[in-house]
């Protein structure tokens, strides 16, 4: 079964600085999808960024980018120019491809990010 | 507006009193699922449904039931709630499995 590990329960960053949240996963599949979700205090789950495993290019969404290392099974999230509104719980998630494997979406345990003014 | 609607947002109940948390989506999504979120454990899948009348167990299905009689609705049923089911519950849906999930706003359930 696939597992997702977020080794940093909590992280903090100064406003305008850059922070990287780590995520590793375990799978025997070659095709899959990876996601980062953000959960602010409102507890709403918001998609931050997604990555298809077959794409070598790292995904980028404005100030958010990933460092996807397929061989190392690593999927870290980099937040540049951190803003107070980035303070939230961040979840890394794994999903198998539609062609095979489980239909489950497996989440990590989350990293709580604090942004200091 | 495309959305997943969960009700209620907050629910306090007593052990053994049957309850239902409703979930409805207006995006014609085939895939729907339920998760529970607990501190230090992240989100864990309870049940999911690939289409009408097709449901399957997730990682923590014990004590829960679901049904998918219509495409838009996927209620979560607790026949006899217990205190260990106190949690934050999320319903989610998606059109395709490689697409991001659309989440509801969550239901905070407390069982005393």
mmCIF file of C-alpha atoms in Angstrom:
data_model
loop_
_atom_site.group_PDB
_atom_site.id
_atom_site.type_symbol
_atom_site.label_atom_id
_atom_site.label_comp_id
_atom_site.label_asym_id
_atom_site.label_seq_id
_atom_site.Cartn_x
_atom_site.Cartn_y
_atom_site.Cartn_z
ATOM 1 C CA UNK A 1 0.000 0.000 0.000
ATOM 2 C CA UNK A 2 1.111 3.504 -0.723
ATOM 3 C CA UNK A 3 2.218 5.723 2.134
ATOM 4 C CA UNK A 4 2.936 9.430 2.320
ATOM 5 C CA UNK A 5 5.291 10.884 4.924
ATOM 6 C CA UNK A 6 5.578 14.507 5.942
ATOM 7 C CA UNK A 7 8.476 14.610 8.359
ATOM 8 C CA UNK A 8 7.950 18.171 9.561
ATOM 9 C CA UNK A 9 4.921 18.493 11.855
ATOM 10 C CA UNK A 10 5.519 22.236 12.118
ATOM 11 C CA UNK A 11 7.484 24.848 10.214
ATOM 12 C CA UNK A 12 7.829 28.595 10.489
ATOM 13 C CA UNK A 13 9.008 31.266 8.082
ATOM 14 C CA UNK A 14 9.444 35.010 8.106
ATOM 15 C CA UNK A 15 7.192 37.012 5.865
ATOM 16 C CA UNK A 16 8.747 37.483 2.392
ATOM 17 C CA UNK A 17 11.173 34.593 2.928
ATOM 18 C CA UNK A 18 11.162 31.177 1.258
ATOM 19 C CA UNK A 19 10.231 27.916 2.931
ATOM 20 C CA UNK A 20 10.280 24.314 1.746
ATOM 21 C CA UNK A 21 7.935 21.633 3.039
ATOM 22 C CA UNK A 22 9.057 18.065 2.561
ATOM 23 C CA UNK A 23 7.055 15.051 1.456
ATOM 24 C CA UNK A 24 8.187 11.543 0.637
ATOM 25 C CA UNK A 25 6.067 8.646 -0.515
ATOM 26 C CA UNK A 26 6.368 4.961 -0.997
ATOM 27 C CA UNK A 27 4.961 3.213 -4.051
ATOM 28 C CA UNK A 28 5.764 0.481 -6.519
ATOM 29 C CA UNK A 29 3.754 2.144 -9.276
ATOM 30 C CA UNK A 30 5.330 4.087 -12.106
ATOM 31 C CA UNK A 31 2.363 6.286 -12.967
ATOM 32 C CA UNK A 32 0.622 8.350 -10.332
ATOM 33 C CA UNK A 33 -0.321 11.860 -9.271
ATOM 34 C CA UNK A 34 0.841 14.006 -6.404
ATOM 35 C CA UNK A 35 -0.904 16.954 -4.820
ATOM 36 C CA UNK A 36 -0.360 19.600 -2.196
ATOM 37 C CA UNK A 37 -3.454 20.849 -0.377
ATOM 38 C CA UNK A 38 -3.660 23.825 1.952
ATOM 39 C CA UNK A 39 -6.001 23.997 4.926
ATOM 40 C CA UNK A 40 -6.239 27.455 6.509
ATOM 41 C CA UNK A 41 -7.928 28.006 9.884
ATOM 42 C CA UNK A 42 -11.265 28.144 8.079
ATOM 43 C CA UNK A 43 -10.570 24.368 7.589
ATOM 44 C CA UNK A 44 -11.429 24.548 3.906
ATOM 45 C CA UNK A 45 -9.256 22.231 1.779
ATOM 46 C CA UNK A 46 -7.673 24.124 -1.106
ATOM 47 C CA UNK A 47 -5.605 22.623 -3.910
ATOM 48 C CA UNK A 48 -2.209 24.316 -4.138
ATOM 49 C CA UNK A 49 -0.451 22.369 -6.855
ATOM 50 C CA UNK A 50 -0.437 18.998 -8.624
ATOM 51 C CA UNK A 51 2.201 16.940 -10.402
ATOM 52 C CA UNK A 52 1.869 14.045 -12.817
ATOM 53 C CA UNK A 53 4.605 11.479 -12.268
ATOM 54 C CA UNK A 54 5.209 11.032 -16.004
ATOM 55 C CA UNK A 55 6.114 14.710 -16.338
ATOM 56 C CA UNK A 56 9.711 15.499 -15.531
ATOM 57 C CA UNK A 57 9.131 19.222 -15.373
ATOM 58 C CA UNK A 58 8.360 20.512 -11.905
ATOM 59 C CA UNK A 59 4.932 22.097 -11.507
ATOM 60 C CA UNK A 60 4.693 25.794 -10.658
ATOM 61 C CA UNK A 61 1.767 27.945 -9.587
ATOM 62 C CA UNK A 62 2.766 31.559 -8.963
ATOM 63 C CA UNK A 63 4.766 31.590 -5.692
ATOM 64 C CA UNK A 64 4.356 27.835 -5.211
ATOM 65 C CA UNK A 65 6.601 25.303 -6.869
ATOM 66 C CA UNK A 66 7.559 21.705 -6.316
ATOM 67 C CA UNK A 67 10.773 19.764 -6.451
ATOM 68 C CA UNK A 68 9.719 16.374 -7.761
ATOM 69 C CA UNK A 69 12.403 13.705 -7.521
ATOM 70 C CA UNK A 70 10.813 10.525 -8.854
ATOM 71 C CA UNK A 71 13.733 8.207 -8.163
ATOM 72 C CA UNK A 72 13.978 9.442 -4.603
ATOM 73 C CA UNK A 73 10.178 9.460 -4.234
ATOM 74 C CA UNK A 74 10.278 12.990 -2.970
ATOM 75 C CA UNK A 75 7.796 15.800 -3.604
ATOM 76 C CA UNK A 76 8.675 18.963 -1.701
ATOM 77 C CA UNK A 77 6.735 22.230 -1.847
ATOM 78 C CA UNK A 78 8.556 25.546 -2.029
ATOM 79 C CA UNK A 79 6.736 28.728 -1.095
ATOM 80 C CA UNK A 80 8.517 31.888 -2.211
ATOM 81 C CA UNK A 81 7.906 35.388 -0.861
ATOM 82 C CA UNK A 82 5.821 33.962 1.984
ATOM 83 C CA UNK A 83 2.739 35.913 2.943
ATOM 84 C CA UNK A 84 0.695 35.954 6.131
ATOM 85 C CA UNK A 85 -2.138 34.311 4.214
ATOM 86 C CA UNK A 86 0.067 31.288 3.558
ATOM 87 C CA UNK A 87 -0.211 30.272 7.210
ATOM 88 C CA UNK A 88 -2.069 26.970 7.176
ATOM 89 C CA UNK A 89 -1.801 23.228 7.461
ATOM 90 C CA UNK A 90 -0.336 21.721 4.304
ATOM 91 C CA UNK A 91 -1.076 18.183 3.212
ATOM 92 C CA UNK A 92 0.782 16.152 0.636
ATOM 93 C CA UNK A 93 -1.325 13.545 -1.159
ATOM 94 C CA UNK A 94 -0.773 10.627 -3.534
ATOM 95 C CA UNK A 95 -3.141 9.058 -6.009
ATOM 96 C CA UNK A 96 -2.659 6.104 -8.302
ATOM 97 C CA UNK A 97 -3.251 6.531 -12.005
ATOM 98 C CA UNK A 98 -6.694 5.600 -13.329
ATOM 99 C CA UNK A 99 -5.192 2.658 -15.202
ATOM 100 C CA UNK A 100 -4.269 0.692 -12.164
ATOM 101 C CA UNK A 101 -3.933 0.569 -8.439
ATOM 102 C CA UNK A 102 -6.242 1.891 -5.813
ATOM 103 C CA UNK A 103 -8.794 4.639 -6.258
ATOM 104 C CA UNK A 104 -7.777 5.975 -2.894
ATOM 105 C CA UNK A 105 -6.174 9.303 -2.281
ATOM 106 C CA UNK A 106 -3.543 8.843 0.430
ATOM 107 C CA UNK A 107 -2.676 11.859 2.563
ATOM 108 C CA UNK A 108 0.316 12.660 4.708
ATOM 109 C CA UNK A 109 -0.211 13.781 8.290
ATOM 110 C CA UNK A 110 0.319 17.419 7.470
ATOM 111 C CA UNK A 111 2.747 20.251 8.199
ATOM 112 C CA UNK A 112 1.560 23.288 10.086
ATOM 113 C CA UNK A 113 3.138 26.412 8.608
ATOM 114 C CA UNK A 114 3.392 29.601 10.635
ATOM 115 C CA UNK A 115 4.301 32.869 8.906
ATOM 116 C CA UNK A 116 5.878 35.458 11.164
ATOM 117 C CA UNK A 117 5.462 39.162 10.347
ATOM 118 C CA UNK B 1 -21.421 27.986 -8.422
ATOM 119 C CA UNK B 2 -19.688 24.614 -8.502
ATOM 120 C CA UNK B 3 -19.492 23.244 -5.024
ATOM 121 C CA UNK B 4 -19.687 20.356 -2.610
ATOM 122 C CA UNK B 5 -22.182 21.015 0.149
ATOM 123 C CA UNK B 6 -21.993 19.260 3.480
ATOM 124 C CA UNK B 7 -24.496 19.548 6.282
ATOM 125 C CA UNK B 8 -24.417 20.162 9.123
ATOM 126 C CA UNK B 9 -21.176 22.054 9.758
ATOM 127 C CA UNK B 10 -21.290 21.263 13.453
ATOM 128 C CA UNK B 11 -23.001 18.381 15.212
ATOM 129 C CA UNK B 12 -22.983 17.315 18.837
ATOM 130 C CA UNK B 13 -24.686 14.037 19.645
ATOM 131 C CA UNK B 14 -24.717 11.248 22.203
ATOM 132 C CA UNK B 15 -23.433 7.723 21.959
ATOM 133 C CA UNK B 16 -25.731 5.412 20.058
ATOM 134 C CA UNK B 17 -27.993 8.007 18.461
ATOM 135 C CA UNK B 18 -28.064 7.426 14.713
ATOM 136 C CA UNK B 19 -27.047 10.347 12.550
ATOM 137 C CA UNK B 20 -26.533 11.217 8.910
ATOM 138 C CA UNK B 21 -24.169 13.773 7.425
ATOM 139 C CA UNK B 22 -25.318 14.835 4.005
ATOM 140 C CA UNK B 23 -23.099 15.585 1.020
ATOM 141 C CA UNK B 24 -24.227 16.931 -2.305
ATOM 142 C CA UNK B 25 -22.293 18.085 -5.368
ATOM 143 C CA UNK B 26 -23.568 20.004 -8.379
ATOM 144 C CA UNK B 27 -20.729 19.227 -10.797
ATOM 145 C CA UNK B 28 -21.981 15.888 -12.114
ATOM 146 C CA UNK B 29 -18.929 14.181 -10.650
ATOM 147 C CA UNK B 30 -18.841 10.418 -10.720
ATOM 148 C CA UNK B 31 -16.351 9.941 -7.899
ATOM 149 C CA UNK B 32 -17.220 10.899 -4.327
ATOM 150 C CA UNK B 33 -15.547 10.057 -1.051
ATOM 151 C CA UNK B 34 -15.578 10.656 2.681
ATOM 152 C CA UNK B 35 -12.592 11.422 4.881
ATOM 153 C CA UNK B 36 -12.057 11.963 8.548
ATOM 154 C CA UNK B 37 -9.368 14.279 9.837
ATOM 155 C CA UNK B 38 -7.807 13.765 13.245
ATOM 156 C CA UNK B 39 -4.878 15.667 14.795
ATOM 157 C CA UNK B 40 -1.580 14.036 13.945
ATOM 158 C CA UNK B 41 -3.209 11.539 11.594
ATOM 159 C CA UNK B 42 -3.997 13.662 8.559
ATOM 160 C CA UNK B 43 -6.990 12.696 6.438
ATOM 161 C CA UNK B 44 -8.037 9.089 6.208
ATOM 162 C CA UNK B 45 -10.514 7.759 3.714
ATOM 163 C CA UNK B 46 -13.690 6.187 5.087
ATOM 164 C CA UNK B 47 -15.619 5.194 1.955
ATOM 165 C CA UNK B 48 -15.647 6.119 -1.687
ATOM 166 C CA UNK B 49 -17.974 5.720 -4.623
ATOM 167 C CA UNK B 50 -17.041 5.437 -8.272
ATOM 168 C CA UNK B 51 -20.605 5.921 -9.490
ATOM 169 C CA UNK B 52 -24.271 5.410 -8.598
ATOM 170 C CA UNK B 53 -24.783 2.218 -6.585
ATOM 171 C CA UNK B 54 -21.008 1.585 -6.541
ATOM 172 C CA UNK B 55 -19.328 2.066 -3.167
ATOM 173 C CA UNK B 56 -16.222 0.637 -1.543
ATOM 174 C CA UNK B 57 -14.395 0.763 1.740
ATOM 175 C CA UNK B 58 -11.514 3.089 2.391
ATOM 176 C CA UNK B 59 -8.974 2.758 5.168
ATOM 177 C CA UNK B 60 -11.253 3.314 8.177
ATOM 178 C CA UNK B 61 -14.787 2.118 7.285
ATOM 179 C CA UNK B 62 -15.713 0.550 10.646
ATOM 180 C CA UNK B 63 -18.777 2.149 12.207
ATOM 181 C CA UNK B 64 -19.840 3.957 9.034
ATOM 182 C CA UNK B 65 -22.229 3.350 6.169
ATOM 183 C CA UNK B 66 -22.757 5.159 2.908
ATOM 184 C CA UNK B 67 -25.152 5.052 0.020
ATOM 185 C CA UNK B 68 -25.086 6.376 -3.534
ATOM 186 C CA UNK B 69 -28.598 6.255 -4.875
ATOM 187 C CA UNK B 70 -28.174 9.407 -6.947
ATOM 188 C CA UNK B 71 -25.097 10.790 -8.600
ATOM 189 C CA UNK B 72 -25.129 14.067 -6.705
ATOM 190 C CA UNK B 73 -25.635 12.742 -3.157
ATOM 191 C CA UNK B 74 -23.370 10.655 -0.956
ATOM 192 C CA UNK B 75 -24.562 10.639 2.661
ATOM 193 C CA UNK B 76 -22.456 9.309 5.530
ATOM 194 C CA UNK B 77 -24.412 7.341 8.110
ATOM 195 C CA UNK B 78 -23.347 6.539 11.648
ATOM 196 C CA UNK B 79 -25.795 3.917 12.894
ATOM 197 C CA UNK B 80 -24.516 3.917 16.473
ATOM 198 C CA UNK B 81 -21.976 6.689 16.997
ATOM 199 C CA UNK B 82 -19.255 6.281 19.584
ATOM 200 C CA UNK B 83 -16.876 8.837 21.123
ATOM 201 C CA UNK B 84 -13.980 7.600 18.958
ATOM 202 C CA UNK B 85 -15.882 8.894 15.949
ATOM 203 C CA UNK B 86 -15.508 12.436 17.207
ATOM 204 C CA UNK B 87 -13.674 14.040 14.318
ATOM 205 C CA UNK B 88 -13.721 16.497 11.438
ATOM 206 C CA UNK B 89 -15.340 14.950 8.376
ATOM 207 C CA UNK B 90 -14.902 15.958 4.752
ATOM 208 C CA UNK B 91 -16.824 14.959 1.689
ATOM 209 C CA UNK B 92 -15.087 15.329 -1.666
ATOM 210 C CA UNK B 93 -15.799 14.714 -5.320
ATOM 211 C CA UNK B 94 -14.032 14.704 -8.648
ATOM 212 C CA UNK B 95 -14.794 14.009 -12.265
ATOM 213 C CA UNK B 96 -11.706 11.960 -13.006
ATOM 214 C CA UNK B 97 -9.341 10.216 -10.658
ATOM 215 C CA UNK B 98 -6.353 12.175 -11.914
ATOM 216 C CA UNK B 99 -8.150 15.455 -11.249
ATOM 217 C CA UNK B 100 -7.999 17.316 -7.949
ATOM 218 C CA UNK B 101 -10.693 16.715 -5.407
ATOM 219 C CA UNK B 102 -13.330 19.331 -4.640
ATOM 220 C CA UNK B 103 -13.917 19.351 -0.905
ATOM 221 C CA UNK B 104 -16.903 20.329 1.149
ATOM 222 C CA UNK B 105 -16.417 22.699 4.079
ATOM 223 C CA UNK B 106 -16.275 19.941 6.643
ATOM 224 C CA UNK B 107 -18.480 18.715 9.480
ATOM 225 C CA UNK B 108 -17.216 18.880 13.031
ATOM 226 C CA UNK B 109 -18.800 15.943 14.873
ATOM 227 C CA UNK B 110 -18.647 15.483 18.625
ATOM 228 C CA UNK B 111 -19.984 12.287 20.184
ATOM 229 C CA UNK B 112 -20.358 12.369 23.966
#
